Amino acid sequence: MKEGKSVKLNLHPLHQNGHLSPFKFAKLLDPEASWDKDQLGDVLHWIRQVVALVCGLLWGAIPLIGGIWVIIFLLISSGIIYGYYAMILKIDEEEFGGHGALLQEGLFASITLFLLAWILVYSLAHF
């Protein structure tokens, strides 16, 4: 009976000292860099989370009220994401599932974070 060999994929390259190699932040602005779907999805997700947190804190501190500001947040967030992958990275969006898949990456989590930050700051600062 033949024993199967276990194959380990080295997804995270290690340095000689055994530590994981750091993510290269220069890759974030390099249009020549190669991206796989998971990496690009993670970057778009976290950019959207940062935008959501900043907008939520700002909206709550000003204080802004009304549903129009949720729509404005969605437009700002989606515009930043679109500008990032289309104009800065210059990737072919069809390789990553099209505009819809890229623009939807991290959207619902960012709406939640935006609303949480907005409501929390507004309630704490103005009541």
PDB file of C-alpha atoms in Angstrom, residues 1-99:
ATOM      1  CA  MET A   1       0.000   0.000   0.000  1.00  0.00           C
ATOM      2  CA  LYS A   2       1.334   3.406  -0.988  1.00  0.00           C
ATOM      3  CA  GLU A   3       1.420   6.155   1.564  1.00  0.00           C
ATOM      4  CA  GLY A   4       0.354   9.591   0.374  1.00  0.00           C
ATOM      5  CA  LYS A   5       2.837  12.381   0.777  1.00  0.00           C
ATOM      6  CA  SER A   6       1.647  15.490   2.482  1.00  0.00           C
ATOM      7  CA  VAL A   7       2.336  18.604   0.514  1.00  0.00           C
ATOM      8  CA  LYS A   8       2.666  21.885   2.355  1.00  0.00           C
ATOM      9  CA  LEU A   9       2.227  25.090   0.468  1.00  0.00           C
ATOM     10  CA  ASN A  10       4.330  27.923   1.766  1.00  0.00           C
ATOM     11  CA  LEU A  11       1.755  30.695   1.599  1.00  0.00           C
ATOM     12  CA  HIS A  12       3.681  32.972   3.956  1.00  0.00           C
ATOM     13  CA  PRO A  13       7.396  33.092   3.155  1.00  0.00           C
ATOM     14  CA  LEU A  14       9.646  33.110   6.197  1.00  0.00           C
ATOM     15  CA  HIS A  15      12.834  35.058   6.731  1.00  0.00           C
ATOM     16  CA  GLN A  16      15.960  33.296   7.925  1.00  0.00           C
ATOM     17  CA  ASN A  17      15.099  34.222  11.506  1.00  0.00           C
ATOM     18  CA  GLY A  18      11.747  32.432  11.237  1.00  0.00           C
ATOM     19  CA  HIS A  19       9.516  35.518  11.154  1.00  0.00           C
ATOM     20  CA  LEU A  20       6.908  36.165   8.503  1.00  0.00           C
ATOM     21  CA  SER A  21       7.956  38.568   5.795  1.00  0.00           C
ATOM     22  CA  PRO A  22       6.182  41.900   6.121  1.00  0.00           C
ATOM     23  CA  PHE A  23       3.576  43.011   3.617  1.00  0.00           C
ATOM     24  CA  LYS A  24       5.178  45.498   1.297  1.00  0.00           C
ATOM     25  CA  PHE A  25       3.210  48.730   1.489  1.00  0.00           C
ATOM     26  CA  ALA A  26       4.806  49.891  -1.761  1.00  0.00           C
ATOM     27  CA  LYS A  27       2.723  47.226  -3.494  1.00  0.00           C
ATOM     28  CA  LEU A  28      -0.430  49.140  -2.544  1.00  0.00           C
ATOM     29  CA  LEU A  29       0.426  51.916  -5.003  1.00  0.00           C
ATOM     30  CA  ASP A  30       2.261  49.885  -7.670  1.00  0.00           C
ATOM     31  CA  PRO A  31       0.222  49.370 -10.865  1.00  0.00           C
ATOM     32  CA  GLU A  32       2.754  46.750 -11.998  1.00  0.00           C
ATOM     33  CA  ALA A  33       2.270  44.541  -8.917  1.00  0.00           C
ATOM     34  CA  SER A  34       0.531  41.215  -9.319  1.00  0.00           C
ATOM     35  CA  TRP A  35      -2.552  40.611  -7.186  1.00  0.00           C
ATOM     36  CA  ASP A  36      -4.513  37.496  -6.487  1.00  0.00           C
ATOM     37  CA  LYS A  37      -8.214  37.715  -5.741  1.00  0.00           C
ATOM     38  CA  ASP A  38      -7.867  37.229  -1.975  1.00  0.00           C
ATOM     39  CA  GLN A  39      -5.129  39.828  -1.557  1.00  0.00           C
ATOM     40  CA  LEU A  40      -7.001  42.463  -3.533  1.00  0.00           C
ATOM     41  CA  GLY A  41     -10.223  41.659  -1.697  1.00  0.00           C
ATOM     42  CA  ASP A  42      -8.493  42.076   1.670  1.00  0.00           C
ATOM     43  CA  VAL A  43      -6.977  45.420   0.685  1.00  0.00           C
ATOM     44  CA  LEU A  44     -10.281  46.755  -0.654  1.00  0.00           C
ATOM     45  CA  HIS A  45     -12.066  45.511   2.464  1.00  0.00           C
ATOM     46  CA  TRP A  46      -9.702  47.285   4.854  1.00  0.00           C
ATOM     47  CA  ILE A  47      -9.634  50.508   2.849  1.00  0.00           C
ATOM     48  CA  ARG A  48     -13.406  50.544   3.035  1.00  0.00           C
ATOM     49  CA  GLN A  49     -13.315  49.930   6.800  1.00  0.00           C
ATOM     50  CA  VAL A  50     -10.965  52.865   7.346  1.00  0.00           C
ATOM     51  CA  VAL A  51     -13.204  55.118   5.233  1.00  0.00           C
ATOM     52  CA  ALA A  52     -16.249  53.925   7.213  1.00  0.00           C
ATOM     53  CA  LEU A  53     -14.617  54.644  10.554  1.00  0.00           C
ATOM     54  CA  VAL A  54     -13.397  58.104   9.514  1.00  0.00           C
ATOM     55  CA  CYS A  55     -16.759  59.068   8.002  1.00  0.00           C
ATOM     56  CA  GLY A  56     -18.700  57.680  10.974  1.00  0.00           C
ATOM     57  CA  LEU A  57     -16.577  59.589  13.475  1.00  0.00           C
ATOM     58  CA  LEU A  58     -16.773  62.759  11.406  1.00  0.00           C
ATOM     59  CA  TRP A  59     -20.524  62.533  10.779  1.00  0.00           C
ATOM     60  CA  GLY A  60     -21.164  61.948  14.485  1.00  0.00           C
ATOM     61  CA  ALA A  61     -18.901  64.758  15.654  1.00  0.00           C
ATOM     62  CA  ILE A  62     -20.274  67.428  13.291  1.00  0.00           C
ATOM     63  CA  PRO A  63     -23.377  66.352  14.026  1.00  0.00           C
ATOM     64  CA  LEU A  64     -25.076  65.328  10.815  1.00  0.00           C
ATOM     65  CA  ILE A  65     -28.511  63.726  10.768  1.00  0.00           C
ATOM     66  CA  GLY A  66     -30.636  62.199   8.048  1.00  0.00           C
ATOM     67  CA  GLY A  67     -30.594  59.358   5.578  1.00  0.00           C
ATOM     68  CA  ILE A  68     -28.934  61.413   2.846  1.00  0.00           C
ATOM     69  CA  TRP A  69     -25.641  61.117   4.745  1.00  0.00           C
ATOM     70  CA  VAL A  70     -25.754  57.323   4.508  1.00  0.00           C
ATOM     71  CA  ILE A  71     -26.083  57.642   0.734  1.00  0.00           C
ATOM     72  CA  ILE A  72     -23.240  60.169   0.653  1.00  0.00           C
ATOM     73  CA  PHE A  73     -21.083  57.746   2.646  1.00  0.00           C
ATOM     74  CA  LEU A  74     -21.851  54.959   0.149  1.00  0.00           C
ATOM     75  CA  LEU A  75     -20.926  57.226  -2.746  1.00  0.00           C
ATOM     76  CA  ILE A  76     -17.672  58.347  -1.103  1.00  0.00           C
ATOM     77  CA  SER A  77     -16.705  54.820  -0.108  1.00  0.00           C
ATOM     78  CA  SER A  78     -17.493  53.294  -3.496  1.00  0.00           C
ATOM     79  CA  GLY A  79     -15.773  56.177  -5.287  1.00  0.00           C
ATOM     80  CA  ILE A  80     -12.589  55.676  -3.299  1.00  0.00           C
ATOM     81  CA  ILE A  81     -12.628  51.917  -3.923  1.00  0.00           C
ATOM     82  CA  TYR A  82     -13.295  52.370  -7.652  1.00  0.00           C
ATOM     83  CA  GLY A  83     -10.603  55.022  -7.951  1.00  0.00           C
ATOM     84  CA  TYR A  84      -8.136  52.808  -6.136  1.00  0.00           C
ATOM     85  CA  TYR A  85      -8.493  49.684  -8.256  1.00  0.00           C
ATOM     86  CA  ALA A  86      -9.247  51.360 -11.593  1.00  0.00           C
ATOM     87  CA  MET A  87      -6.969  54.395 -11.552  1.00  0.00           C
ATOM     88  CA  ILE A  88      -4.160  53.612  -9.116  1.00  0.00           C
ATOM     89  CA  LEU A  89      -3.733  49.847  -9.550  1.00  0.00           C
ATOM     90  CA  LYS A  90      -5.038  49.808 -13.153  1.00  0.00           C
ATOM     91  CA  ILE A  91      -6.154  46.191 -12.874  1.00  0.00           C
ATOM     92  CA  ASP A  92      -8.431  44.351 -15.270  1.00  0.00           C
ATOM     93  CA  GLU A  93     -11.588  44.089 -13.186  1.00  0.00           C
ATOM     94  CA  GLU A  94     -12.870  41.130 -15.225  1.00  0.00           C
ATOM     95  CA  GLU A  95     -10.079  38.965 -13.793  1.00  0.00           C
ATOM     96  CA  PHE A  96     -11.499  39.613 -10.315  1.00  0.00           C
ATOM     97  CA  GLY A  97     -15.211  39.117 -11.034  1.00  0.00           C
ATOM     98  CA  GLY A  98     -16.105  42.498 -12.506  1.00  0.00           C
ATOM     99  CA  HIS A  99     -16.939  45.879 -11.048  1.00  0.00           C
TER     100      HIS A  99
END
